[in-house]
Amino acid sequence: MPGILERAGQTSIQNKLALFEEQLASIRSTTTEEEKDVESIGSILLDLYTQLEQLDNGNSEIAAIPTGFYDLDTILGGGLHRQELVILAGRPSMGKSAAAHQIAYSIAKQQNFPTLLFSLEMSKKQVVGRIAAAESAIPANCFRTGQMGTAQWQTLAMQMLDMELVPFYISDYFSNSVLSIGAKIKQAIAQYGQISLVVVDYLQLMSGGENEVRELGEITRRFKILARECNVPIILLSQLSRGVESRTDKRPMMSDLRSSGAIEQDADVVIMLYRDEYYNQDSPDRGIAEMIVVKQRNGPTGTVKLLFDAQYTKFKNLIKRE
């Protein structure tokens, strides 16, 4: 961009921006896709500037995708971001599956954005039953026994009429291959349009080799590549090691991730889920869950507190906002 600084220095801010766009648009128009594999900073700046303009104008295709949890969205810079790999980790029974399913369903319902869940542990009916319990405020155990009162049956029937219209898609076909899951994501994109979130539940079920650390590292790396390739945020659930149980303060840390080195390196965001009442029945934080953002490549870390209603397996914001 010869002379741009000298020329722009003598103009107003508006003229600078106009000149900037004109000059960089010229660079873009003469650049082929092959050449853009290695780009000049000038060409990249145009893409960045255009993206910022689109964000400022409220372009939903590139804006952050709200999770439905206000304080979590604040820490994450508005919500989930495309091309990012998010690790949601916790010890068994902390509610990580319920939280991830709820986020995926909330995005599909509130934003009308298609979302896709790969449930490697629970069947499709079990997943939908859990979501239906949370949505209809019918105790989760009723979906195991089928024993409900007349009012509950009526509530469920009405809720199902709403739920069937939500663009939320589930696969419970077990596969330990990222390649296979990637093919299904691309198939879903071709069939339903751009998918706004992919959830994979969960990481450790995809490993079975002798060297688990190396294998899990390869899996997370492939999921990171897949998130970029498909232009979609991926939430990958992960278990934590038993080391948590041996500490007085059982709040999880990054080092509690199994194969933590590889996962920490590949993940853009790492969130730990913790409920103190699981370990301490007399906890003053009964009914409170913590989402602890221990890593965020492009933002701050911090802790978000949510209400957890075990009867319906549902997470809720502490303060309702309009």
mmCIF file of C-alpha atoms in Angstrom:
data_model
loop_
_atom_site.group_PDB
_atom_site.id
_atom_site.type_symbol
_atom_site.label_atom_id
_atom_site.label_comp_id
_atom_site.label_asym_id
_atom_site.label_seq_id
_atom_site.Cartn_x
_atom_site.Cartn_y
_atom_site.Cartn_z
ATOM 1 C CA MET A 1 0.000 0.000 0.000
ATOM 2 C CA PRO A 2 2.494 2.665 -1.167
ATOM 3 C CA GLY A 3 1.961 6.089 0.246
ATOM 4 C CA ILE A 4 -1.147 5.271 2.279
ATOM 5 C CA LEU A 5 0.242 6.628 5.537
ATOM 6 C CA GLU A 6 1.432 9.886 3.968
ATOM 7 C CA ARG A 7 -1.869 10.475 2.192
ATOM 8 C CA ALA A 8 -4.073 9.438 5.124
ATOM 9 C CA GLY A 9 -2.169 11.626 7.531
ATOM 10 C CA GLN A 10 -3.579 14.712 5.812
ATOM 11 C CA THR A 11 -7.245 13.644 5.877
ATOM 12 C CA SER A 12 -10.030 13.326 8.390
ATOM 13 C CA ILE A 13 -10.727 10.052 10.217
ATOM 14 C CA GLN A 14 -13.614 9.320 7.814
ATOM 15 C CA ASN A 15 -11.409 9.854 4.786
ATOM 16 C CA LYS A 16 -8.716 7.664 6.293
ATOM 17 C CA LEU A 17 -11.157 4.775 6.641
ATOM 18 C CA ALA A 18 -12.514 5.281 3.126
ATOM 19 C CA LEU A 19 -8.987 5.333 1.703
ATOM 20 C CA PHE A 20 -8.061 2.298 3.775
ATOM 21 C CA GLU A 21 -10.995 0.271 2.444
ATOM 22 C CA GLU A 22 -10.386 1.329 -1.149
ATOM 23 C CA GLN A 23 -6.710 0.410 -1.069
ATOM 24 C CA LEU A 24 -7.240 -2.949 0.588
ATOM 25 C CA ALA A 25 -10.197 -3.822 -1.650
ATOM 26 C CA SER A 26 -7.820 -3.426 -4.564
ATOM 27 C CA ILE A 27 -5.426 -5.905 -2.977
ATOM 28 C CA ARG A 28 -8.237 -8.404 -2.395
ATOM 29 C CA SER A 29 -9.572 -8.209 -5.970
ATOM 30 C CA THR A 30 -6.200 -9.218 -7.434
ATOM 31 C CA THR A 31 -5.553 -12.072 -5.011
ATOM 32 C CA THR A 32 -6.466 -15.655 -5.882
ATOM 33 C CA GLU A 33 -7.508 -18.222 -3.255
ATOM 34 C CA GLU A 34 -4.209 -20.070 -3.705
ATOM 35 C CA GLU A 35 -2.226 -16.892 -3.077
ATOM 36 C CA LYS A 36 -4.299 -16.152 0.031
ATOM 37 C CA ASP A 37 -2.794 -19.189 1.762
ATOM 38 C CA VAL A 38 0.018 -16.763 2.606
ATOM 39 C CA GLU A 39 -1.378 -13.227 2.813
ATOM 40 C CA SER A 40 0.042 -9.796 3.366
ATOM 41 C CA ILE A 41 -0.965 -7.926 6.478
ATOM 42 C CA GLY A 42 -2.799 -5.457 4.261
ATOM 43 C CA SER A 43 -5.129 -8.114 2.882
ATOM 44 C CA ILE A 44 -5.753 -9.580 6.334
ATOM 45 C CA LEU A 45 -6.523 -6.125 7.706
ATOM 46 C CA LEU A 46 -9.337 -5.760 5.176
ATOM 47 C CA ASP A 47 -10.899 -9.011 6.350
ATOM 48 C CA LEU A 48 -10.545 -7.907 9.973
ATOM 49 C CA TYR A 49 -12.033 -4.468 9.289
ATOM 50 C CA THR A 50 -14.953 -5.976 7.350
ATOM 51 C CA GLN A 51 -15.625 -8.419 10.171
ATOM 52 C CA LEU A 52 -15.641 -5.626 12.758
ATOM 53 C CA GLU A 53 -18.095 -3.650 10.618
ATOM 54 C CA GLN A 54 -20.375 -6.682 10.341
ATOM 55 C CA LEU A 55 -20.230 -7.263 14.086
ATOM 56 C CA ASP A 56 -21.061 -3.618 14.727
ATOM 57 C CA ASN A 57 -24.049 -3.966 12.400
ATOM 58 C CA GLY A 58 -25.280 -7.049 14.273
ATOM 59 C CA ASN A 59 -24.461 -9.700 11.666
ATOM 60 C CA SER A 60 -25.649 -12.887 13.395
ATOM 61 C CA GLU A 61 -23.613 -15.152 11.105
ATOM 62 C CA ILE A 62 -20.321 -14.067 12.658
ATOM 63 C CA ALA A 63 -21.443 -12.739 16.052
ATOM 64 C CA ALA A 64 -20.886 -14.705 19.248
ATOM 65 C CA ILE A 65 -23.615 -17.258 19.932
ATOM 66 C CA PRO A 66 -25.269 -16.751 23.354
ATOM 67 C CA THR A 67 -25.333 -19.852 25.551
ATOM 68 C CA GLY A 68 -28.372 -18.698 27.542
ATOM 69 C CA PHE A 69 -26.235 -18.211 30.661
ATOM 70 C CA TYR A 70 -25.759 -14.438 30.917
ATOM 71 C CA ASP A 71 -22.678 -14.283 33.129
ATOM 72 C CA LEU A 72 -20.939 -17.022 31.140
ATOM 73 C CA ASP A 73 -21.656 -15.118 27.929
ATOM 74 C CA THR A 74 -20.110 -11.993 29.484
ATOM 75 C CA ILE A 75 -16.836 -13.791 30.242
ATOM 76 C CA LEU A 76 -16.815 -15.451 26.803
ATOM 77 C CA GLY A 77 -17.216 -12.134 24.987
ATOM 78 C CA GLY A 78 -20.870 -12.587 24.091
ATOM 79 C CA GLY A 79 -21.011 -16.362 23.939
ATOM 80 C CA LEU A 80 -19.492 -19.141 21.859
ATOM 81 C CA HIS A 81 -17.342 -18.235 18.866
ATOM 82 C CA ARG A 82 -17.058 -20.057 15.570
ATOM 83 C CA GLN A 83 -13.947 -22.151 14.919
ATOM 84 C CA GLU A 84 -13.233 -22.488 18.635
ATOM 85 C CA LEU A 85 -12.798 -25.742 20.559
ATOM 86 C CA VAL A 86 -14.388 -25.533 24.006
ATOM 87 C CA ILE A 87 -13.624 -28.180 26.629
ATOM 88 C CA LEU A 88 -16.326 -28.635 29.284
ATOM 89 C CA ALA A 89 -14.905 -30.856 32.011
ATOM 90 C CA GLY A 90 -16.038 -32.238 35.345
ATOM 91 C CA ARG A 91 -16.073 -35.268 37.591
ATOM 92 C CA PRO A 92 -18.903 -37.793 37.104
ATOM 93 C CA SER A 93 -22.350 -36.603 38.297
ATOM 94 C CA MET A 94 -21.408 -32.911 38.199
ATOM 95 C CA GLY A 95 -23.911 -32.344 35.392
ATOM 96 C CA LYS A 96 -21.594 -31.638 32.451
ATOM 97 C CA SER A 97 -23.774 -33.580 30.001
ATOM 98 C CA ALA A 98 -26.907 -31.801 31.212
ATOM 99 C CA ALA A 99 -25.182 -28.419 30.913
ATOM 100 C CA ALA A 100 -23.907 -29.079 27.390
ATOM 101 C CA HIS A 101 -27.248 -30.482 26.220
ATOM 102 C CA GLN A 102 -29.022 -27.466 27.692
ATOM 103 C CA ILE A 103 -26.703 -25.001 25.951
ATOM 104 C CA ALA A 104 -27.170 -26.760 22.601
ATOM 105 C CA TYR A 105 -30.943 -26.883 22.970
ATOM 106 C CA SER A 106 -31.121 -23.269 24.186
ATOM 107 C CA ILE A 107 -29.204 -21.995 21.161
ATOM 108 C CA ALA A 108 -31.452 -23.967 18.821
ATOM 109 C CA LYS A 109 -34.614 -22.784 20.571
ATOM 110 C CA GLN A 110 -33.853 -19.162 21.417
ATOM 111 C CA GLN A 111 -31.756 -18.259 18.390
ATOM 112 C CA ASN A 112 -33.395 -20.675 15.936
ATOM 113 C CA PHE A 113 -29.878 -21.759 14.999
ATOM 114 C CA PRO A 114 -29.394 -25.468 14.126
ATOM 115 C CA THR A 115 -27.261 -27.344 16.669
ATOM 116 C CA LEU A 116 -25.910 -30.890 16.601
ATOM 117 C CA LEU A 117 -25.230 -33.273 19.489
ATOM 118 C CA PHE A 118 -23.168 -36.459 19.303
ATOM 119 C CA SER A 119 -24.168 -38.487 22.356
ATOM 120 C CA LEU A 120 -21.729 -41.350 22.731
ATOM 121 C CA GLU A 121 -22.994 -42.344 26.192
ATOM 122 C CA MET A 122 -26.748 -41.692 26.287
ATOM 123 C CA SER A 123 -29.364 -42.764 23.743
ATOM 124 C CA LYS A 124 -31.338 -40.200 21.758
ATOM 125 C CA LYS A 125 -34.450 -40.934 23.809
ATOM 126 C CA GLN A 126 -32.570 -40.436 27.063
ATOM 127 C CA VAL A 127 -31.224 -37.080 25.862
ATOM 128 C CA VAL A 128 -34.638 -35.876 24.709
ATOM 129 C CA GLY A 129 -36.251 -37.158 27.923
ATOM 130 C CA ARG A 130 -33.801 -35.127 29.994
ATOM 131 C CA ILE A 131 -34.443 -31.990 27.951
ATOM 132 C CA ALA A 132 -38.221 -32.548 28.089
ATOM 133 C CA ALA A 133 -38.027 -32.848 31.883
ATOM 134 C CA ALA A 134 -36.176 -29.553 32.139
ATOM 135 C CA GLU A 135 -38.463 -27.760 29.684
ATOM 136 C CA SER A 136 -41.753 -29.010 31.133
ATOM 137 C CA ALA A 137 -40.735 -28.903 34.825
ATOM 138 C CA ILE A 138 -41.635 -32.568 35.237
ATOM 139 C CA PRO A 139 -39.293 -34.524 37.558
ATOM 140 C CA ALA A 140 -36.664 -36.434 35.596
ATOM 141 C CA ASN A 141 -37.520 -39.737 37.324
ATOM 142 C CA CYS A 142 -40.990 -39.609 35.706
ATOM 143 C CA PHE A 143 -39.273 -40.202 32.378
ATOM 144 C CA ARG A 144 -37.927 -43.475 33.744
ATOM 145 C CA THR A 145 -41.170 -44.760 35.263
ATOM 146 C CA GLY A 146 -43.778 -43.195 32.974
ATOM 147 C CA GLN A 147 -45.881 -42.462 36.043
ATOM 148 C CA MET A 148 -47.343 -38.971 35.758
ATOM 149 C CA GLY A 149 -50.578 -37.275 36.752
ATOM 150 C CA THR A 150 -53.128 -36.023 34.240
ATOM 151 C CA ALA A 151 -51.874 -32.444 34.463
ATOM 152 C CA GLN A 152 -48.295 -33.586 33.852
ATOM 153 C CA TRP A 153 -49.332 -35.583 30.762
ATOM 154 C CA GLN A 154 -51.108 -32.520 29.411
ATOM 155 C CA THR A 155 -48.112 -30.292 30.138
ATOM 156 C CA LEU A 156 -45.785 -32.753 28.432
ATOM 157 C CA ALA A 157 -47.999 -33.010 25.354
ATOM 158 C CA MET A 158 -48.099 -29.224 24.969
ATOM 159 C CA GLN A 159 -44.334 -28.953 25.515
ATOM 160 C CA MET A 160 -43.656 -31.590 22.873
ATOM 161 C CA LEU A 161 -45.570 -29.531 20.293
ATOM 162 C CA ASP A 162 -43.073 -26.710 20.868
ATOM 163 C CA MET A 163 -40.010 -28.947 21.101
ATOM 164 C CA GLU A 164 -40.577 -30.700 17.778
ATOM 165 C CA LEU A 165 -40.081 -27.395 15.934
ATOM 166 C CA VAL A 166 -36.668 -26.702 17.482
ATOM 167 C CA PRO A 167 -33.723 -27.238 15.046
ATOM 168 C CA PHE A 168 -31.840 -29.506 17.454
ATOM 169 C CA TYR A 169 -30.330 -32.668 15.939
ATOM 170 C CA ILE A 170 -28.968 -35.701 17.784
ATOM 171 C CA SER A 171 -26.829 -38.660 16.770
ATOM 172 C CA ASP A 172 -26.252 -41.515 19.206
ATOM 173 C CA TYR A 173 -24.342 -43.644 16.727
ATOM 174 C CA PHE A 174 -21.216 -44.640 18.604
ATOM 175 C CA SER A 175 -17.996 -43.796 16.835
ATOM 176 C CA ASN A 176 -14.506 -43.261 18.158
ATOM 177 C CA SER A 177 -13.444 -41.703 14.878
ATOM 178 C CA VAL A 178 -13.190 -37.931 14.504
ATOM 179 C CA LEU A 179 -13.241 -38.520 10.745
ATOM 180 C CA SER A 180 -16.646 -40.205 11.008
ATOM 181 C CA ILE A 181 -18.046 -37.422 13.213
ATOM 182 C CA GLY A 182 -16.624 -34.834 10.840
ATOM 183 C CA ALA A 183 -18.398 -36.481 7.912
ATOM 184 C CA LYS A 184 -21.694 -36.375 9.804
ATOM 185 C CA ILE A 185 -21.204 -32.681 10.636
ATOM 186 C CA LYS A 186 -20.621 -31.878 6.952
ATOM 187 C CA GLN A 187 -23.632 -33.963 5.988
ATOM 188 C CA ALA A 188 -25.759 -32.055 8.523
ATOM 189 C CA ILE A 189 -24.501 -28.724 7.172
ATOM 190 C CA ALA A 190 -25.441 -29.784 3.633
ATOM 191 C CA GLN A 191 -28.878 -30.932 4.797
ATOM 192 C CA TYR A 192 -29.861 -28.304 7.386
ATOM 193 C CA GLY A 193 -27.643 -25.323 6.602
ATOM 194 C CA GLN A 194 -24.851 -23.865 8.731
ATOM 195 C CA ILE A 195 -24.695 -25.633 12.086
ATOM 196 C CA SER A 196 -24.190 -23.152 14.929
ATOM 197 C CA LEU A 197 -22.872 -25.551 17.573
ATOM 198 C CA VAL A 198 -21.578 -29.105 17.796
ATOM 199 C CA VAL A 199 -21.434 -30.961 21.118
ATOM 200 C CA VAL A 200 -19.530 -34.234 21.540
ATOM 201 C CA ASP A 201 -20.288 -36.182 24.737
ATOM 202 C CA TYR A 202 -17.606 -37.238 25.610
ATOM 203 C CA LEU A 203 -13.867 -37.335 24.856
ATOM 204 C CA GLN A 204 -12.685 -40.346 26.857
ATOM 205 C CA LEU A 205 -15.223 -42.655 25.184
ATOM 206 C CA MET A 206 -13.377 -42.083 21.928
ATOM 207 C CA SER A 207 -10.100 -43.549 23.174
ATOM 208 C CA GLY A 208 -9.319 -47.212 23.534
ATOM 209 C CA GLY A 209 -5.668 -47.635 22.721
ATOM 210 C CA GLU A 210 -2.745 -48.451 24.979
ATOM 211 C CA ASN A 211 -1.358 -44.905 24.996
ATOM 212 C CA GLU A 212 -4.374 -42.892 26.172
ATOM 213 C CA VAL A 213 -2.465 -39.641 26.638
ATOM 214 C CA ARG A 214 -1.186 -39.572 23.069
ATOM 215 C CA GLU A 215 -4.496 -40.804 21.655
ATOM 216 C CA LEU A 216 -6.586 -38.166 23.457
ATOM 217 C CA GLY A 217 -4.122 -35.533 22.306
ATOM 218 C CA GLU A 218 -4.618 -36.584 18.690
ATOM 219 C CA ILE A 219 -8.398 -36.507 19.108
ATOM 220 C CA THR A 220 -8.492 -32.986 20.547
ATOM 221 C CA ARG A 221 -6.142 -31.747 17.837
ATOM 222 C CA ARG A 222 -8.402 -33.172 15.125
ATOM 223 C CA PHE A 223 -11.476 -31.611 16.724
ATOM 224 C CA LYS A 224 -9.727 -28.233 16.749
ATOM 225 C CA ILE A 225 -8.999 -28.587 13.040
ATOM 226 C CA LEU A 226 -12.602 -29.700 12.440
ATOM 227 C CA ALA A 227 -13.975 -26.629 14.240
ATOM 228 C CA ARG A 228 -12.022 -24.372 11.890
ATOM 229 C CA GLU A 229 -12.801 -26.402 8.793
ATOM 230 C CA CYS A 230 -16.567 -26.423 9.458
ATOM 231 C CA ASN A 231 -16.643 -22.863 10.870
ATOM 232 C CA VAL A 232 -18.462 -24.011 13.994
ATOM 233 C CA PRO A 233 -17.801 -23.947 17.753
ATOM 234 C CA ILE A 234 -17.347 -27.444 19.161
ATOM 235 C CA ILE A 235 -17.987 -28.252 22.824
ATOM 236 C CA LEU A 236 -16.073 -31.391 23.714
ATOM 237 C CA LEU A 237 -16.923 -32.898 27.095
ATOM 238 C CA SER A 238 -14.144 -34.401 29.175
ATOM 239 C CA GLN A 239 -13.787 -36.250 32.443
ATOM 240 C CA LEU A 240 -11.359 -35.154 35.121
ATOM 241 C CA SER A 241 -8.821 -37.345 36.873
ATOM 242 C CA ARG A 242 -9.411 -38.729 40.363
ATOM 243 C CA GLY A 243 -6.753 -36.379 41.711
ATOM 244 C CA VAL A 244 -9.570 -33.969 42.588
ATOM 245 C CA GLU A 245 -10.858 -36.362 45.228
ATOM 246 C CA SER A 246 -7.618 -36.330 47.225
ATOM 247 C CA ARG A 247 -7.589 -32.560 47.834
ATOM 248 C CA THR A 248 -9.314 -30.618 50.578
ATOM 249 C CA ASP A 249 -10.541 -28.046 48.066
ATOM 250 C CA LYS A 250 -12.033 -30.179 45.347
ATOM 251 C CA ARG A 251 -12.590 -27.401 42.849
ATOM 252 C CA PRO A 252 -10.969 -28.655 39.651
ATOM 253 C CA MET A 253 -7.848 -27.182 38.096
ATOM 254 C CA MET A 254 -6.308 -27.423 34.647
ATOM 255 C CA SER A 255 -3.941 -30.148 35.807
ATOM 256 C CA ASP A 256 -6.944 -32.365 36.638
ATOM 257 C CA LEU A 257 -7.683 -32.865 32.950
ATOM 258 C CA ARG A 258 -6.719 -36.296 31.765
ATOM 259 C CA SER A 259 -4.052 -35.804 29.120
ATOM 260 C CA SER A 260 -4.059 -32.188 30.300
ATOM 261 C CA GLY A 261 -1.057 -31.046 28.262
ATOM 262 C CA ALA A 262 -2.566 -31.855 24.878
ATOM 263 C CA ILE A 263 -6.080 -30.710 25.790
ATOM 264 C CA GLU A 264 -4.820 -27.432 27.248
ATOM 265 C CA GLN A 265 -2.761 -26.766 24.139
ATOM 266 C CA ASP A 266 -5.560 -27.416 21.626
ATOM 267 C CA ALA A 267 -8.522 -25.896 23.470
ATOM 268 C CA ASP A 268 -9.478 -22.267 22.964
ATOM 269 C CA VAL A 269 -11.639 -22.345 26.092
ATOM 270 C CA VAL A 270 -11.594 -24.723 29.065
ATOM 271 C CA ILE A 271 -14.521 -24.685 31.495
ATOM 272 C CA MET A 272 -14.636 -26.766 34.696
ATOM 273 C CA LEU A 273 -17.995 -27.649 36.248
ATOM 274 C CA TYR A 274 -18.206 -27.924 40.037
ATOM 275 C CA ARG A 275 -20.992 -28.399 42.595
ATOM 276 C CA ASP A 276 -19.851 -28.225 46.216
ATOM 277 C CA GLU A 277 -22.909 -30.059 47.552
ATOM 278 C CA TYR A 278 -21.759 -33.207 45.750
ATOM 279 C CA TYR A 279 -18.913 -33.470 48.269
ATOM 280 C CA ASN A 280 -20.432 -31.609 51.216
ATOM 281 C CA GLN A 281 -24.089 -32.219 52.022
ATOM 282 C CA ASP A 282 -24.016 -29.308 54.496
ATOM 283 C CA SER A 283 -22.528 -26.917 51.958
ATOM 284 C CA PRO A 284 -23.786 -23.329 52.142
ATOM 285 C CA ASP A 285 -23.813 -23.458 48.335
ATOM 286 C CA ARG A 286 -26.468 -26.149 48.008
ATOM 287 C CA GLY A 287 -28.202 -25.800 44.681
ATOM 288 C CA ILE A 288 -25.313 -23.737 43.271
ATOM 289 C CA ALA A 289 -23.104 -24.831 40.390
ATOM 290 C CA GLU A 290 -19.882 -23.163 39.339
ATOM 291 C CA MET A 291 -18.619 -22.899 35.780
ATOM 292 C CA ILE A 292 -14.949 -22.099 36.183
ATOM 293 C CA VAL A 293 -13.337 -20.715 33.027
ATOM 294 C CA VAL A 294 -9.718 -21.739 33.614
ATOM 295 C CA LYS A 295 -8.518 -20.933 30.103
ATOM 296 C CA GLN A 296 -9.657 -18.599 27.361
ATOM 297 C CA ARG A 297 -7.262 -17.937 24.537
ATOM 298 C CA ASN A 298 -8.843 -14.620 23.569
ATOM 299 C CA GLY A 299 -10.379 -13.418 26.816
ATOM 300 C CA PRO A 300 -10.397 -13.438 30.625
ATOM 301 C CA THR A 301 -10.845 -16.311 33.034
ATOM 302 C CA GLY A 302 -13.232 -16.365 35.964
ATOM 303 C CA THR A 303 -16.045 -18.191 37.756
ATOM 304 C CA VAL A 304 -19.742 -18.085 36.944
ATOM 305 C CA LYS A 305 -22.348 -19.262 39.450
ATOM 306 C CA LEU A 306 -25.613 -20.867 38.340
ATOM 307 C CA LEU A 307 -28.588 -22.437 40.038
ATOM 308 C CA PHE A 308 -28.844 -26.204 39.639
ATOM 309 C CA ASP A 309 -32.230 -27.858 40.027
ATOM 310 C CA ALA A 310 -31.429 -31.558 40.457
ATOM 311 C CA GLN A 311 -35.098 -32.582 40.289
ATOM 312 C CA TYR A 312 -35.291 -31.474 36.667
ATOM 313 C CA THR A 313 -31.547 -31.718 35.904
ATOM 314 C CA LYS A 314 -31.589 -28.076 34.876
ATOM 315 C CA PHE A 315 -29.195 -25.158 35.206
ATOM 316 C CA LYS A 316 -30.577 -21.643 35.615
ATOM 317 C CA ASN A 317 -29.239 -18.098 35.767
ATOM 318 C CA LEU A 318 -28.986 -16.753 39.304
ATOM 319 C CA ILE A 319 -30.626 -13.478 38.271
ATOM 320 C CA LYS A 320 -33.290 -13.305 35.603
ATOM 321 C CA ARG A 321 -32.656 -10.718 32.918
ATOM 322 C CA GLU A 322 -35.000 -9.448 30.259
#
